Short mmCIF file of C-alpha atoms and ligand atoms in Angstrom, two decimals:
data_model
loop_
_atom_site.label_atom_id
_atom_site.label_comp_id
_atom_site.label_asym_id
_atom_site.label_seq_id
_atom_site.Cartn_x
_atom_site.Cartn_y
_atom_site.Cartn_z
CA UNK G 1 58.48 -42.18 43.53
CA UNK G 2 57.67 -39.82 41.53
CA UNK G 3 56.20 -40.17 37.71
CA UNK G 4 58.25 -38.27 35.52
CA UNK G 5 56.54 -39.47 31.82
CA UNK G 6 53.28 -40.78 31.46
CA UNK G 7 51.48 -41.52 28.10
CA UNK G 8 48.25 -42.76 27.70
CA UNK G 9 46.82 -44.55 24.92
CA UNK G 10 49.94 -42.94 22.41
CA UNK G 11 49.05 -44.19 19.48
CA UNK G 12 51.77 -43.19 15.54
CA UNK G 13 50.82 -43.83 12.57
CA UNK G 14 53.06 -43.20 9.44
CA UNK G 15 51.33 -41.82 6.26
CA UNK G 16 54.53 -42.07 3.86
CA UNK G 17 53.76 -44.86 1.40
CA UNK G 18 50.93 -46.26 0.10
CA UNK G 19 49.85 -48.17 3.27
CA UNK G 20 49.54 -46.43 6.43
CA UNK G 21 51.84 -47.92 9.01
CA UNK G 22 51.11 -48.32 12.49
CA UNK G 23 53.71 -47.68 14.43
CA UNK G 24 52.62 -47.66 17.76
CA UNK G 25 49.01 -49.02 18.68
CA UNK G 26 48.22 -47.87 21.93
CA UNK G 27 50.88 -47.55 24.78
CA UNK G 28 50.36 -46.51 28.23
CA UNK G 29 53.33 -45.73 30.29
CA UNK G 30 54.59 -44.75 33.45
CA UNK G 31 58.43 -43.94 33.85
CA UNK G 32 59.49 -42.66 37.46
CA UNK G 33 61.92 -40.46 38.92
CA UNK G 34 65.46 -42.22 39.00
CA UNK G 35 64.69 -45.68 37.34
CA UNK G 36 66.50 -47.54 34.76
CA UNK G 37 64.39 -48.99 31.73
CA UNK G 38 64.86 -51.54 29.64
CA UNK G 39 63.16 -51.27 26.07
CA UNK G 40 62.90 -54.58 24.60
CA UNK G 41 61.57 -55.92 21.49
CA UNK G 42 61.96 -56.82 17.41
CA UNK G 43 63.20 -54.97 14.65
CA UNK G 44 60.35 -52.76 13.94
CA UNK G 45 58.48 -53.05 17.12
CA UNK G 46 57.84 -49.11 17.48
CA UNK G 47 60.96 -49.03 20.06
CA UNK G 48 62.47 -46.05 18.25
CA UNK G 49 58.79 -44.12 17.48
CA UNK G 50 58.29 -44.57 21.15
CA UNK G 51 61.40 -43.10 22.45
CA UNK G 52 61.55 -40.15 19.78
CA UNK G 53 58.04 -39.56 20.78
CA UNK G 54 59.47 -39.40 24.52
CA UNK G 55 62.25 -37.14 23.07
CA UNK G 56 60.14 -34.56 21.36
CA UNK G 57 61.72 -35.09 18.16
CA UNK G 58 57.85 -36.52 16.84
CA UNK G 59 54.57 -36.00 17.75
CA UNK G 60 51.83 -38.70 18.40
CA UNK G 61 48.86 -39.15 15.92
CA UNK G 62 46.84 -39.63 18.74
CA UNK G 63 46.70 -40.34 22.63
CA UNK G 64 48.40 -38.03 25.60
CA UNK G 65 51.67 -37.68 26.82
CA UNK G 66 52.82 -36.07 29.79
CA UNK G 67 56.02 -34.62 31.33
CA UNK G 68 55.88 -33.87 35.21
CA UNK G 69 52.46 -33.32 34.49
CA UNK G 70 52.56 -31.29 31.86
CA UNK G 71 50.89 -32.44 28.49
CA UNK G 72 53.09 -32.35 25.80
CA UNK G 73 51.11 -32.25 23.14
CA UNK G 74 49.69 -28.71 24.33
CA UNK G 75 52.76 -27.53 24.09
CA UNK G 76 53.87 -24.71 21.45
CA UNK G 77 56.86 -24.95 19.36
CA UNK G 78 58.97 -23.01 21.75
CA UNK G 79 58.11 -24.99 25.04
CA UNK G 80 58.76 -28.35 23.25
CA UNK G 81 61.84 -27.12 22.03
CA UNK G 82 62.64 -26.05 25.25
CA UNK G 83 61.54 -29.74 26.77
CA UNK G 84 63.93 -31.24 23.89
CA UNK G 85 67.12 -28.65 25.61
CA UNK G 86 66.42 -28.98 29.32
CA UNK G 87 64.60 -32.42 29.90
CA UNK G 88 66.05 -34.89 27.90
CA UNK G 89 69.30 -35.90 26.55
CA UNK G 90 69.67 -38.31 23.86
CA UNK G 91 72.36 -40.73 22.81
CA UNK G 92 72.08 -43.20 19.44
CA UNK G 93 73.51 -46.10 18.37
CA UNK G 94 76.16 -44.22 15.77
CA UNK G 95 77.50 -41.22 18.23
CA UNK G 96 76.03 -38.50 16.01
CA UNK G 97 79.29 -36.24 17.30
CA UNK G 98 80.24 -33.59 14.61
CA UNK G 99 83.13 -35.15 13.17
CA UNK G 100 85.00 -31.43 13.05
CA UNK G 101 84.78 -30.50 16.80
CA UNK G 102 86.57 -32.38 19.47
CA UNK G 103 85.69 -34.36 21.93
CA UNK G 104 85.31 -30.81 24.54
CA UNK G 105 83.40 -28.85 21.99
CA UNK G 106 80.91 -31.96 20.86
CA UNK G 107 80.13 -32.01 24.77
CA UNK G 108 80.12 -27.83 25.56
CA UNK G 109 78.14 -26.86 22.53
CA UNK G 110 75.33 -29.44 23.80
CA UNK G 111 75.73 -27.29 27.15
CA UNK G 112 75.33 -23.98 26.02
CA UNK G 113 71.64 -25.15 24.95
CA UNK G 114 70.49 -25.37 28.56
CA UNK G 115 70.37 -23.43 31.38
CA UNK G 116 72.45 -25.43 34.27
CA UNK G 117 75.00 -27.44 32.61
CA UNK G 118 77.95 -29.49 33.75
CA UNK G 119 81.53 -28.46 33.53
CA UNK G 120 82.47 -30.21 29.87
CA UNK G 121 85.78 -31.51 31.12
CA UNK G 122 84.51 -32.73 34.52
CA UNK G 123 81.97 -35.10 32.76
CA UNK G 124 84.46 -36.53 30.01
CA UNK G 125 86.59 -37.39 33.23
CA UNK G 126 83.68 -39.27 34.66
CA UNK G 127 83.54 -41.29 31.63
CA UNK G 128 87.38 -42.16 31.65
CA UNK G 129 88.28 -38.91 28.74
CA UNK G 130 89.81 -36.60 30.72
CA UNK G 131 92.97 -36.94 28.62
CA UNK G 132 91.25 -37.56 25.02
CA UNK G 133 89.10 -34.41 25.36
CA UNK G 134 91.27 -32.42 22.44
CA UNK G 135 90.95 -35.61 20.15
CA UNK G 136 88.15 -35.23 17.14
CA UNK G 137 85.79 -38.18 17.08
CA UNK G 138 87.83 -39.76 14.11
CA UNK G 139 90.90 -40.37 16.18
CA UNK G 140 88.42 -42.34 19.19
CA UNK G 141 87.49 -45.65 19.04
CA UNK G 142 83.42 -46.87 19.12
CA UNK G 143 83.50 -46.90 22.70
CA UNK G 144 85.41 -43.72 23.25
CA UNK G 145 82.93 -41.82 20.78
CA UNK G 146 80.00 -43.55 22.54
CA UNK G 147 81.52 -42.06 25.95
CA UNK G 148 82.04 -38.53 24.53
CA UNK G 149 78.05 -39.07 23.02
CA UNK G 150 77.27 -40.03 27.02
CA UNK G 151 79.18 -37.10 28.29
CA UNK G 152 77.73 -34.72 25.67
CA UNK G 153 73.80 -35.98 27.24
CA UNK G 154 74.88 -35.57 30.68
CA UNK G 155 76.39 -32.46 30.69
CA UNK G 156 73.16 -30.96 29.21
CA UNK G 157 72.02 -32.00 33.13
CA UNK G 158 68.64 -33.18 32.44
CA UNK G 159 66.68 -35.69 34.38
CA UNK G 160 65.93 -37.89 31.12
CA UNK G 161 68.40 -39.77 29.30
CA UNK G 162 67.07 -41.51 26.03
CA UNK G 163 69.38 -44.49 24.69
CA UNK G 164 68.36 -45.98 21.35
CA UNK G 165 70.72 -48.98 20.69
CA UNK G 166 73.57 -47.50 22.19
CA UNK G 167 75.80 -50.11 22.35
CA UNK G 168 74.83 -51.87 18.92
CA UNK G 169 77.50 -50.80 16.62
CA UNK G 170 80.10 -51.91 19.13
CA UNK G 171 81.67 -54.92 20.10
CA UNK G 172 81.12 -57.41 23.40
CA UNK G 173 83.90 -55.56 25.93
CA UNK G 174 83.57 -52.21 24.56
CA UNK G 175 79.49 -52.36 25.22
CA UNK G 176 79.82 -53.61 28.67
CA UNK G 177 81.81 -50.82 29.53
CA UNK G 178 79.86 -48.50 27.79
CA UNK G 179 76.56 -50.16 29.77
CA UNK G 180 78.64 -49.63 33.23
CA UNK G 181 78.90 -45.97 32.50
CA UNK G 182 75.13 -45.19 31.86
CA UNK G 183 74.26 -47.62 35.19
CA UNK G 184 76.48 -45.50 36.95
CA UNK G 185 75.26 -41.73 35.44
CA UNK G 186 71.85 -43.44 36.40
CA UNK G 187 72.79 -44.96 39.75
CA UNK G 188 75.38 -42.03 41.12
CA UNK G 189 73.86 -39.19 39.41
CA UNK G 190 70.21 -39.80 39.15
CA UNK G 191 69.41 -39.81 36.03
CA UNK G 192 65.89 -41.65 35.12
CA UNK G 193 67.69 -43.72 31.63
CA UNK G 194 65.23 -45.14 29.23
CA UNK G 195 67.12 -47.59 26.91
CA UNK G 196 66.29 -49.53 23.68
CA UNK G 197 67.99 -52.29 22.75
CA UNK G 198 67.02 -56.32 21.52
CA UNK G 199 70.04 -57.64 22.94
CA UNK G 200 67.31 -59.26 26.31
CA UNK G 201 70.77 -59.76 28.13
CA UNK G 202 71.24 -56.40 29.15
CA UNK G 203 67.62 -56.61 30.51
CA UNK G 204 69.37 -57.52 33.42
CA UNK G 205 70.45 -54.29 34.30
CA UNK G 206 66.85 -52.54 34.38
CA UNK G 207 64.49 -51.89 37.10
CA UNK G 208 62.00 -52.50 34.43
CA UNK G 209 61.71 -54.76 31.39
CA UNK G 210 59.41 -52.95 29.10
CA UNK G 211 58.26 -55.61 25.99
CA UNK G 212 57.46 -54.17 23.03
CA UNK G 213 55.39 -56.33 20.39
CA UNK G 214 53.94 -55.06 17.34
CA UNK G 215 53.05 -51.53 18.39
CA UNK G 216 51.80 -52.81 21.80
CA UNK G 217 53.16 -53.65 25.22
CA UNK G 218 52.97 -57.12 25.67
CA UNK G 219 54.75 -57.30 29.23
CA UNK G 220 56.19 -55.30 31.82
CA UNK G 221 58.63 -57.04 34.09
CA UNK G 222 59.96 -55.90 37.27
CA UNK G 223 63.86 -56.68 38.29
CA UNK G 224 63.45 -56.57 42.29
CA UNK G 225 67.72 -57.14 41.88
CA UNK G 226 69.03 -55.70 38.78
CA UNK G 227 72.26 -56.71 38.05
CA UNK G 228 75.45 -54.66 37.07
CA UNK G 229 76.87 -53.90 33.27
CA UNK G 230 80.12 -56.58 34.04
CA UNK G 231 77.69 -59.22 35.46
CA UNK G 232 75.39 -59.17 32.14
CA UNK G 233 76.76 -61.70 29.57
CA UNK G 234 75.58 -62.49 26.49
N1 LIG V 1 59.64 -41.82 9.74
C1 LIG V 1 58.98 -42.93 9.40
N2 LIG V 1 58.23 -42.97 8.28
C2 LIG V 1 57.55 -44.10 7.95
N3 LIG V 1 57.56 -45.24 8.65
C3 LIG V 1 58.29 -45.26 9.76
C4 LIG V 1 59.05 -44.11 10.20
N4 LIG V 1 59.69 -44.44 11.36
C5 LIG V 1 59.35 -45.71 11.62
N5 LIG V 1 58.51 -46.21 10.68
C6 LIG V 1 57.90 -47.56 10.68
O1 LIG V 1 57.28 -47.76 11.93
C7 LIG V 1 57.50 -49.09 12.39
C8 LIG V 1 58.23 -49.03 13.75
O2 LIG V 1 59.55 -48.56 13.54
P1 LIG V 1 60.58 -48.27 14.70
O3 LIG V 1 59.92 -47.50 15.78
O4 LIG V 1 61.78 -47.67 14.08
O5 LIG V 1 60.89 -49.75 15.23
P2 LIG V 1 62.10 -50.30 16.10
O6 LIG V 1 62.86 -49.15 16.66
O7 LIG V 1 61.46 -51.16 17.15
O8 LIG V 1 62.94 -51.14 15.18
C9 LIG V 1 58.28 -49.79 11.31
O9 LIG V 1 57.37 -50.47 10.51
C10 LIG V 1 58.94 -48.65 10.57
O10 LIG V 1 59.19 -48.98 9.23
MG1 LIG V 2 64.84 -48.60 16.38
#
């Protein structure tokens, strides 16, 4: 299969206080074509640095990181903002929708940032919104929000989607269901999903277990029979 991020020896250090922090201490990576991952690890670990660093949204202090072969950190401005619109799509743990749009224009203004997007009202249907796309995020539950945050990614039609915590502000039911949505954007349309989280249940679910300790990673484990969103319990 085909590698779609690599980083080698990615290393983030944080300058803002009086100590330096290191964030991440070294972290090679391969993340292929179509797989589901599985970020696990403390509070603090370098889960989030990692994944924004994935995301564009930061740069590395030091260390290489590559998308479909192309080194990122050679990159101008313009291409990585370009990487940030076409190759990945991110969702976070509190929605980030803008609370005066609705549910439609949270998911087509992501759209008109790329080049081939998904019909807006076809993807809220694949999430179960067809008929709460007029509602503004205020009048959806957690979950429903979290769905119109999943559409919003998905519609951008990237081959990345970047999860941080998605399903830790809500409660047991509503995350399962949100969990057997991104399994099946990942399983029915491809999508390679990278997603943080320290709940090790939903581990389950991944391809790969990627453990992050302390900056580093301290194992990699393989799921040769991942497991589906309503058979993870926790
Ligand atoms: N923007 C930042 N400025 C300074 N320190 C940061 C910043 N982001 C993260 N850190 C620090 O880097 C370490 C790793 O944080 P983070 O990647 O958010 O961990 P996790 O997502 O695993 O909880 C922590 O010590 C955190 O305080
Ligand atoms: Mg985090």
């Amino acid at each position: 299969m085909q590698t779609v991020i690599k980083t080698i020896n990615l290393r983030k250090t944080f300058y803002t206080g009086e100590v330096p922090v290191h964030a991440l201490k070294g972290v090679d990576l391969e993340i292929r074509e179509g797989e589901f991952i599985v970020v696990l690890g403390p509070s603090g670990s370098g889960k989030s640095t990692l994944l924004n660093i994935i995301g564009g949204m930061d740069s590395p202090t030091e260390g290489e990181f590559f998308y479909r072969g192309t080194p990122l950190q050679e990159m101008s401005r313009r291409e990585l903002t370009m990487y940030r619109r076409r190759a990945v799509g991110f969702i976070f743990q509190f929605y980030n929708l803008m609370p005066n749009l609705t549910a439609y224009e949270n998911v087509a203004l992501a759209s008109e940032l790329t080049d081939n997007p998904l019909d807006p009202a076809a993807v809220l249907a694949e999430v179960g919104l067809a008929d709460r796309k007029d509602h503004f995020p205020a009048q959806l539950s957690g979950g429903e929000q979290q769905r119109v945050a999943i559409a919003r990614a998905v519609a951008k039609n990237t081959d990345i989607l970047l999860c941080d915590e998605p399903t830790g502000a809500l409660d047991y039911e509503t995350g399962i269901q949100v969990l057997a949505y991104l399994h099946k954007v990942n399983r029915e349309m491809s999508k390679t999903l990278v997603l943080i989280t320290h709940n090790a249940a939903i581990g389950g679910m991944a391809d790969r277990v990627i453990y992050i300790k302390n900056g580093r990673i301290d194992r990699i484990q393989e799921n040769p029979n991942p497991v589906t969103a309503e058979e993870v319990s926790w």
